[in-house]
Short mmCIF file of C-alpha atoms in Angstrom, two decimals:
data_model
loop_
_atom_site.label_atom_id
_atom_site.label_comp_id
_atom_site.label_asym_id
_atom_site.label_seq_id
_atom_site.Cartn_x
_atom_site.Cartn_y
_atom_site.Cartn_z
CA MET N 1 -98.49 70.21 307.90
CA LYS N 2 -101.12 69.73 305.05
CA LYS N 3 -102.13 66.69 306.57
CA ILE N 4 -102.67 67.55 309.82
CA THR N 5 -104.85 70.88 308.10
CA LYS N 6 -106.62 68.07 306.20
CA LEU N 7 -107.01 65.57 309.91
CA THR N 8 -108.37 68.37 311.13
CA CYS N 9 -110.58 69.30 309.19
CA THR N 10 -111.69 65.94 308.52
CA PHE N 11 -112.51 65.71 312.50
CA ALA N 12 -115.19 69.52 312.01
CA VAL N 13 -116.53 68.00 309.05
CA MET N 14 -117.51 65.24 310.48
CA ALA N 15 -118.25 66.41 313.89
CA ALA N 16 -120.47 68.45 311.69
CA ALA N 17 -122.14 66.25 310.03
CA LEU N 18 -122.87 64.76 313.14
CA PHE N 19 -124.45 67.07 315.18
CA ALA N 20 -126.41 67.26 311.55
CA LEU N 21 -127.51 63.31 311.65
CA THR N 22 -128.40 63.71 315.13
CA GLY N 23 -129.65 66.79 315.85
CA CYS N 24 -133.23 66.08 317.22
CA SER N 25 -131.71 62.41 318.34
CA ASN N 26 -131.80 60.91 322.14
CA PRO N 27 -129.08 59.23 323.48
CA ASP N 28 -130.91 56.93 325.65
CA PRO N 29 -129.52 53.77 325.29
CA SER N 30 -132.49 52.09 325.19
CA ALA N 31 -133.97 54.06 322.53
CA GLU N 32 -130.84 52.03 319.98
CA THR N 33 -132.05 50.18 317.30
CA SER N 34 -128.45 49.18 315.54
CA LYS N 35 -125.51 48.22 316.61
CA PRO N 36 -123.15 48.26 313.30
CA ALA N 37 -119.99 45.98 312.57
CA VAL N 38 -117.62 47.26 309.93
CA ALA N 39 -116.15 45.52 308.25
CA TYR N 40 -113.03 47.91 305.78
CA VAL N 41 -110.80 46.51 302.75
CA ILE N 42 -108.36 49.08 302.12
CA SER N 43 -106.33 48.99 298.47
CA ASN N 44 -103.75 51.69 298.66
CA THR N 45 -101.51 48.98 296.63
CA ALA N 46 -99.99 50.42 292.88
CA ASN N 47 -101.87 49.82 289.68
CA SER N 48 -105.52 50.99 292.00
CA LYS N 49 -106.32 54.41 292.46
CA PRO N 50 -105.42 55.51 295.97
CA VAL N 51 -108.36 55.05 298.47
CA ASP N 52 -110.11 58.51 298.79
CA SER N 53 -111.60 58.74 302.62
CA SER N 54 -114.18 61.46 302.16
CA ALA N 55 -116.57 58.87 300.15
CA PRO N 56 -119.44 59.36 301.47
CA LEU N 57 -119.57 55.80 302.17
CA ILE N 58 -116.91 55.71 304.48
CA GLN N 59 -117.63 58.11 306.46
CA ASP N 60 -121.32 57.85 306.96
CA THR N 61 -121.25 53.77 307.81
CA MET N 62 -118.18 54.87 310.38
CA LEU N 63 -119.78 57.92 312.10
CA ASP N 64 -122.83 55.63 312.31
CA ALA N 65 -120.53 52.73 313.96
CA THR N 66 -119.34 54.48 316.21
CA MET N 67 -122.13 56.91 317.42
CA ASN N 68 -124.30 53.48 317.66
CA TYR N 69 -121.54 51.67 319.77
CA GLY N 70 -120.88 48.71 317.21
CA TYR N 71 -117.82 47.87 316.03
CA SER N 72 -115.19 48.50 313.05
CA PHE N 73 -112.25 46.03 311.46
CA ILE N 74 -109.85 47.33 309.26
CA VAL N 75 -108.22 45.31 306.63
CA ARG N 76 -105.43 45.84 304.54
CA VAL N 77 -104.87 44.62 300.75
CA ASP N 78 -101.70 43.20 299.40
CA GLY N 79 -100.88 39.49 298.11
CA ASP N 80 -100.99 38.82 302.34
CA PRO N 81 -103.50 40.88 303.32
CA ALA N 82 -103.90 41.46 307.42
CA LEU N 83 -106.13 43.17 309.98
CA VAL N 84 -104.53 46.79 310.53
CA SER N 85 -107.07 47.33 313.24
CA ALA N 86 -109.96 45.76 315.32
CA GLU N 87 -112.24 48.51 316.92
CA ASP N 88 -114.96 47.52 319.96
CA LEU N 89 -116.75 50.73 320.01
CA ASN N 90 -118.62 51.19 322.83
CA ILE N 91 -118.96 52.80 326.51
CA ASP N 92 -118.92 52.22 329.56
CA GLU N 93 -123.39 52.48 330.46
CA GLN N 94 -121.94 55.21 333.01
CA TYR N 95 -120.54 57.92 330.44
CA LYS N 96 -123.57 56.79 327.78
CA THR N 97 -125.44 59.28 330.17
CA ALA N 98 -123.73 62.42 329.10
CA SER N 99 -124.81 65.03 327.52
CA LYS N 100 -125.50 64.66 324.03
CA GLU N 101 -123.38 67.18 322.42
CA ARG N 102 -120.66 65.64 324.68
CA LEU N 103 -121.31 61.85 323.19
CA LYS N 104 -121.54 62.89 319.63
CA ARG N 105 -118.30 64.47 320.09
CA ASP N 106 -116.94 61.53 321.37
CA ALA N 107 -118.31 59.90 318.29
CA ALA N 108 -116.73 61.66 316.12
CA SER N 109 -113.21 61.59 317.62
CA LYS N 110 -113.67 58.24 317.24
CA ALA N 111 -114.57 58.66 313.60
CA SER N 112 -111.81 60.57 313.36
CA ASN N 113 -109.32 58.73 314.50
CA LEU N 114 -110.66 55.46 312.59
CA LEU N 115 -110.27 57.77 309.25
CA GLN N 116 -106.39 58.55 310.49
CA ILE N 117 -105.85 54.45 310.22
CA VAL N 118 -107.55 53.90 306.68
CA ASP N 119 -105.02 56.82 305.18
CA GLY N 120 -102.44 55.37 306.91
CA VAL N 121 -103.09 51.85 305.54
CA THR N 122 -99.82 50.79 302.94
CA PRO N 123 -99.09 48.13 301.52
CA LEU N 124 -96.67 45.20 302.82
CA ASN N 125 -96.02 42.83 300.64
CA PRO N 126 -96.48 42.54 296.67
CA GLU N 127 -99.12 42.04 294.19
CA ALA N 128 -103.30 42.16 295.66
CA ASP N 129 -105.63 39.56 296.88
CA TYR N 130 -108.82 41.78 296.77
CA LEU N 131 -110.94 37.83 297.93
CA ALA N 132 -107.96 36.67 300.70
CA ALA N 133 -109.10 40.03 302.13
CA ILE N 134 -113.11 39.76 302.44
CA ARG N 135 -112.72 36.73 302.92
CA LEU N 136 -110.75 37.64 306.54
CA SER N 137 -112.92 40.30 306.91
CA ALA N 138 -116.74 38.03 307.19
CA SER N 139 -114.43 35.81 309.27
CA SER N 140 -113.76 38.85 311.61
CA LEU N 141 -116.99 39.85 311.48
CA ARG N 142 -118.22 36.75 312.08
CA SER N 143 -116.20 36.38 315.31
CA LEU N 144 -118.72 38.67 316.86
CA ASP N 145 -121.20 37.99 318.88
CA SER N 146 -125.21 38.26 317.71
CA SER N 147 -126.13 41.44 319.35
CA TYR N 148 -124.47 43.79 316.25
CA THR N 149 -127.26 44.30 314.34
CA SER N 150 -126.05 44.49 310.82
CA ARG N 151 -123.01 43.13 308.92
CA THR N 152 -121.01 45.24 306.37
CA ILE N 153 -118.13 44.65 304.50
CA ILE N 154 -116.72 48.23 302.28
CA CYS N 155 -113.75 47.06 300.05
CA CYS N 156 -112.18 49.88 298.07
CA GLY N 157 -109.63 49.32 295.55
CA SER N 158 -109.46 48.42 292.19
CA GLY N 159 -110.61 44.68 292.82
CA LEU N 160 -108.22 43.34 290.12
CA SER N 161 -106.41 40.79 292.42
CA THR N 162 -103.19 39.48 290.72
CA SER N 163 -102.61 36.82 293.11
CA GLY N 164 -104.90 33.74 295.44
CA TYR N 165 -107.33 32.14 294.28
CA LEU N 166 -109.12 34.84 292.09
CA ASN N 167 -106.13 36.32 289.70
CA PHE N 168 -106.96 37.99 286.94
CA ARG N 169 -103.73 37.79 285.61
CA ASN N 170 -105.48 34.09 284.33
CA ASN N 171 -106.98 36.04 281.73
CA LEU N 172 -110.38 35.05 284.23
CA LEU N 173 -111.76 38.75 282.40
CA SER N 174 -113.09 36.99 280.18
CA ALA N 175 -113.82 34.32 281.43
CA GLU N 176 -118.50 33.76 282.06
CA PRO N 177 -118.91 35.42 286.41
CA GLN N 178 -120.51 31.72 286.56
CA VAL N 179 -117.75 29.45 285.00
CA ILE N 180 -115.29 31.50 288.07
CA VAL N 181 -118.06 31.01 290.74
CA ASP N 182 -118.06 27.14 289.73
CA MET N 183 -114.15 27.44 289.55
CA LEU N 184 -114.25 29.05 293.42
CA LYS N 185 -116.44 26.10 294.84
CA GLU N 186 -113.85 23.41 293.24
CA ARG N 187 -111.46 24.39 294.92
CA GLU N 188 -113.39 25.76 297.97
CA ALA N 189 -112.56 28.82 297.95
CA LEU N 190 -115.93 31.35 298.44
CA PRO N 191 -115.58 33.20 301.69
CA ASP N 192 -118.36 32.79 304.15
CA LEU N 193 -120.89 35.93 303.62
CA SER N 194 -124.31 35.24 304.80
CA GLY N 195 -125.91 37.55 306.33
CA ILE N 196 -122.85 40.21 305.20
CA THR N 197 -123.54 42.98 302.71
CA VAL N 198 -120.48 43.95 300.75
CA TYR N 199 -120.23 47.59 299.15
CA PHE N 200 -117.62 48.03 296.56
CA LEU N 201 -115.33 51.40 296.06
CA GLY N 202 -113.66 52.22 292.99
CA MET N 203 -114.17 49.31 290.95
CA ALA N 204 -111.86 48.65 287.96
CA GLN N 205 -110.25 52.27 288.09
CA VAL N 206 -106.93 51.40 288.30
CA GLU N 207 -103.37 53.86 287.34
CA ALA N 208 -100.47 53.51 284.70
CA PRO N 209 -99.00 51.34 283.83
CA GLN N 210 -101.87 49.10 284.78
CA GLU N 211 -103.60 48.81 281.23
CA LYS N 212 -107.45 50.90 281.44
CA LEU N 213 -110.58 48.33 281.22
CA THR N 214 -112.59 49.00 278.74
CA PRO N 215 -116.51 49.70 279.66
CA LYS N 216 -117.68 46.11 278.75
CA GLN N 217 -114.53 44.43 280.61
CA SER N 218 -115.15 46.84 283.54
CA ASN N 219 -118.92 45.83 283.89
CA ASN N 220 -117.62 41.83 283.58
CA LEU N 221 -115.71 43.07 286.54
CA THR N 222 -118.57 43.80 288.73
CA SER N 223 -120.50 40.98 287.10
CA ILE N 224 -117.64 38.59 288.33
CA TRP N 225 -117.25 39.74 291.99
CA LYS N 226 -121.24 40.30 292.03
CA ALA N 227 -121.45 36.49 291.76
CA VAL N 228 -118.72 35.62 293.54
CA VAL N 229 -120.24 37.58 296.59
CA GLU N 230 -123.75 36.30 296.26
CA ALA N 231 -123.07 32.96 295.40
CA SER N 232 -121.02 33.28 298.88
CA GLY N 233 -124.43 34.22 300.47
CA GLY N 234 -123.81 37.94 300.42
CA GLU N 235 -125.31 40.80 299.38
CA PHE N 236 -123.20 42.98 296.43
CA VAL N 237 -123.73 46.89 296.21
CA SER N 238 -121.53 48.13 294.04
CA ASN N 239 -121.65 52.06 294.50
CA ASP N 240 -119.79 54.82 291.76
CA TYR N 241 -118.32 56.49 294.06
CA ILE N 242 -114.60 57.34 291.64
CA ALA N 243 -111.73 57.36 293.90
CA VAL N 244 -109.92 60.79 293.58
CA SER N 245 -106.90 62.13 295.20
CA ASP N 246 -106.07 66.16 294.73
CA GLU N 247 -101.81 65.06 296.57
CA THR N 248 -99.08 63.52 294.39
CA ARG N 249 -98.62 59.72 294.70
CA THR N 250 -95.16 58.20 294.43
CA THR N 251 -95.94 54.40 293.91
CA ASP N 252 -92.06 54.39 293.35
CA SER N 253 -92.00 52.56 297.11
CA LEU N 254 -94.78 50.59 297.32
CA PRO N 255 -94.96 46.63 296.71
CA SER N 256 -94.71 45.25 293.00
CA VAL N 257 -98.21 44.69 291.89
CA SER N 258 -98.42 43.09 288.09
CA VAL N 259 -99.76 44.06 285.41
CA VAL N 260 -103.36 42.17 284.61
CA ASP N 261 -103.07 41.71 281.01
CA ILE N 262 -106.43 43.11 279.34
CA PRO N 263 -107.89 41.20 276.05
CA SER N 264 -109.06 43.37 272.90
CA ASP N 265 -112.09 40.99 272.43
CA THR N 266 -113.81 38.44 274.58
CA PRO N 267 -115.35 35.54 273.36
CA ILE N 268 -119.43 35.61 273.71
CA VAL N 269 -121.12 32.04 274.44
CA PHE N 270 -122.90 31.22 271.04
CA ASP N 271 -126.29 31.34 271.50
CA THR N 272 -129.06 32.02 268.97
CA ASP N 273 -129.58 34.93 270.17
CA VAL N 274 -126.55 36.09 269.05
CA LEU N 275 -127.60 35.66 264.84
CA GLU N 276 -130.24 38.45 265.74
CA GLN N 277 -129.31 41.76 263.50
CA THR N 278 -129.41 44.83 263.47
CA ASP N 279 -129.68 47.35 260.42
CA ALA N 280 -126.50 48.74 260.46
CA GLU N 281 -125.50 47.11 256.36
CA GLU N 282 -122.08 46.15 258.32
CA SER N 283 -123.24 44.65 261.72
CA ASN N 284 -122.04 41.49 260.94
CA ALA N 285 -122.31 38.54 264.40
CA PHE N 286 -119.60 37.49 264.72
CA ASP N 287 -117.41 41.25 264.62
CA GLU N 288 -116.92 40.50 268.65
CA PRO N 289 -115.70 36.12 269.18
CA VAL N 290 -118.11 33.30 269.73
CA ALA N 291 -117.73 30.56 272.00
CA LEU N 292 -119.58 27.23 270.61
CA GLU N 293 -118.34 25.77 274.43
CA GLU N 294 -117.87 22.21 275.00
CA SER N 295 -121.82 21.81 276.70
CA GLN N 296 -122.67 22.75 273.10
CA VAL N 297 -120.48 21.02 271.54
CA GLU N 298 -119.15 17.97 272.59
CA PHE N 299 -116.01 16.08 272.07
CA VAL N 300 -114.79 12.44 272.46
CA ALA N 301 -111.63 13.28 274.72
CA ASP N 302 -108.54 13.64 273.09
CA GLU N 303 -110.45 13.17 269.28
CA ALA N 304 -111.56 15.17 267.63
CA ALA N 305 -114.51 13.04 267.05
CA TYR N 306 -118.29 14.62 268.21
CA ARG N 307 -119.67 12.67 271.36
CA ASN N 308 -122.82 13.09 270.59
CA PRO N 309 -122.96 14.05 266.72
CA GLU N 310 -126.91 15.59 266.56
CA ALA N 311 -126.62 17.69 268.77
CA ALA N 312 -123.76 18.95 267.47
CA LEU N 313 -125.32 19.12 263.74
CA GLU N 314 -128.37 21.00 265.47
CA THR N 315 -126.09 23.42 267.58
CA ILE N 316 -123.93 24.49 264.58
CA ARG N 317 -126.93 24.85 261.92
CA PRO N 318 -128.04 27.99 262.65
CA ILE N 319 -124.56 29.29 262.29
CA ALA N 320 -125.03 28.09 258.50
CA ASP N 321 -128.74 29.18 257.96
CA TYR N 322 -127.04 32.62 259.57
CA LEU N 323 -124.27 32.52 256.77
CA ALA N 324 -126.08 31.67 253.96
CA GLU N 325 -128.74 34.34 254.60
CA HIS N 326 -125.32 36.89 254.81
CA GLU N 327 -122.74 36.06 251.55
CA SER N 328 -120.63 38.29 253.03
CA VAL N 329 -119.36 36.62 255.90
CA SER N 330 -116.10 34.71 256.10
CA LEU N 331 -115.54 33.04 259.35
CA LEU N 332 -112.03 31.93 261.23
CA LEU N 333 -112.83 28.73 263.06
CA VAL N 334 -110.03 29.10 266.53
CA GLY N 335 -109.59 25.73 268.41
CA SER N 336 -108.32 25.90 271.92
CA THR N 337 -107.47 23.10 274.45
CA ALA N 338 -108.14 22.57 278.21
CA GLY N 339 -104.69 22.73 280.28
CA ASP N 340 -101.19 25.32 279.87
CA ILE N 341 -99.61 22.85 277.24
CA THR N 342 -99.41 24.36 273.84
CA ASP N 343 -97.21 21.24 272.04
CA GLU N 344 -97.86 19.57 269.10
CA SER N 345 -100.13 17.72 269.90
CA ALA N 346 -102.32 20.27 271.96
CA LEU N 347 -101.76 21.91 268.52
CA ARG N 348 -103.00 19.10 266.24
CA LEU N 349 -105.97 18.45 268.04
CA SER N 350 -107.15 21.58 268.94
CA GLN N 351 -106.46 22.32 264.81
CA ALA N 352 -108.65 19.06 263.91
CA ARG N 353 -111.66 20.14 265.94
CA ALA N 354 -112.02 23.51 264.06
CA ASP N 355 -111.79 20.91 260.93
CA ALA N 356 -114.22 19.57 262.50
CA VAL N 357 -116.89 22.41 263.21
CA LYS N 358 -115.94 23.36 259.30
CA LYS N 359 -116.74 20.20 258.02
CA THR N 360 -120.45 20.31 259.51
CA LEU N 361 -120.75 23.86 257.89
CA CYS N 362 -120.03 22.95 254.60
CA ASP N 363 -120.20 19.42 254.62
CA ASP N 364 -123.46 18.84 256.16
CA LEU N 365 -125.21 22.04 255.82
CA GLY N 366 -124.01 23.34 252.28
CA ILE N 367 -121.57 26.45 253.46
CA ASP N 368 -118.65 27.18 250.79
CA GLU N 369 -115.42 26.10 252.19
CA SER N 370 -113.80 29.29 250.59
CA ARG N 371 -115.04 31.14 253.58
CA ILE N 372 -114.41 29.24 257.05
CA HIS N 373 -110.68 29.59 257.87
CA THR N 374 -109.40 27.76 260.81
CA LEU N 375 -106.44 27.72 262.75
CA GLY N 376 -105.91 25.50 266.36
CA MET N 377 -103.87 27.13 269.22
CA GLY N 378 -104.23 24.65 271.87
CA SER N 379 -103.93 26.50 275.45
CA SER N 380 -102.34 30.47 273.51
CA ALA N 381 -105.73 31.79 272.77
CA PRO N 382 -105.77 35.65 273.39
CA TRP N 383 -108.71 34.55 275.81
CA HIS N 384 -107.76 31.18 277.61
CA ILE N 385 -108.11 31.15 281.26
CA SER N 386 -104.79 30.08 282.77
CA ASN N 387 -104.64 27.40 285.56
CA GLY N 388 -107.73 25.76 284.75
CA GLY N 389 -106.12 22.37 284.86
CA TYR N 390 -107.90 19.78 282.85
CA ASP N 391 -111.36 19.21 284.84
CA GLY N 392 -113.77 21.76 286.35
CA ALA N 393 -115.89 24.68 285.23
CA ALA N 394 -112.39 26.67 283.93
CA ALA N 395 -111.48 23.57 281.74
CA SER N 396 -114.67 23.10 279.95
CA ARG N 397 -114.66 26.62 279.36
CA ASN N 398 -111.37 26.40 278.18
CA ARG N 399 -112.00 23.20 275.17
CA SER N 400 -114.04 25.32 273.04
CA VAL N 401 -114.29 26.70 268.90
CA THR N 402 -114.23 29.96 268.74
CA LEU N 403 -115.82 31.78 266.08
CA ILE N 404 -114.77 35.05 265.03
CA SER N 405 -115.37 36.86 261.12
CA ALA N 406 -112.06 36.32 259.76
CA ASP N 407 -112.32 40.21 258.42
CA THR N 408 -111.71 42.15 262.11
CA GLU N 409 -108.90 43.15 262.80
CA LEU N 410 -108.51 39.72 265.54
CA ALA N 411 -108.82 38.06 263.00
CA GLN N 412 -106.06 39.07 260.99
CA SER N 413 -103.66 38.94 263.70
CA LEU N 414 -104.23 35.50 264.30
CA MET N 415 -103.69 33.96 260.94
CA ASN N 416 -101.00 36.50 260.25
CA ASN N 417 -99.52 35.12 263.58
CA HIS N 418 -99.72 31.44 263.56
#
């Protein structure tokens, strides 16, 4: 009874909205100026807040599509996304001469029916692959003829994929957006979003047992999706509307979705701007991890020798200058390697590379060696991108020496446990 009441209210609300929006409109087909095609990507999976079909963006676009004889697709998000609904919202020309009140009622009824489908979308397979769902939506939109004046994807869910090419279980939240874009390009995994606008509703909004993202991590997740959409030729628009349901939802019967481990600290790429200090006495440029990536300090393959010693020295020099001015700061240098195997060879190599940077700081640039600690972690560092292989952007990102203030909780934990 509660669901029937909700659907009845939804129809009434949509009908009222449609009459208000189009009260002065002319139903003459010759006056039509738009014919929108919209794909709704719906994630009602475990670990993600449920989709709220009363979101203005969902209802407004549905009303627009039904009133202007557009097209609607509804795609289910799970580990193997699928097309749930494909609705041509056009009607025979003979019926378009009906009264505008009748046309509005019919449009509101169609929109209400579409919302029922959205509310009924249920995942069938474990995990969540948002990128595959967006790719399916894009191919569905591209299948339409050129009479459609706009193509839009409205993606509803946390965006925290746990399978497919963009799998955040691989520690992708620790990566720069451009690294992920490059990785997807290398694997030819970017969808074709040319001419498509992608809206995201409920980004980073998760439910237990998934740990909540920090504001910084939420912003990075948004930046990652923005970079992916734009690199695919689309326009990205984030919407702050958060899915909220007044009904108790039981997720025990839903297919399982893996929990994404949320790193406590994500390294930022070294830049001299990092060394600019605030006036706070306890402020430290290395309170958060700062990575010297392969593009900045490159080593000879499988060795701890710099490929370009002069360039490496000049990259590291500003760090030594900073340490000379801030004598209370001590650093932990963490060496990391590509691949996913942390054996004795990887540990030795990563340790030797961290030691090489220490040698530059101390022997070449005059920093007291008691202030510099080193640790080789191979591919086991908390920010390591899994499944990045040994070639390409992710592998290059993993080959790094990361600098952390030695008195931070993270640095102390790493030194005590390794």
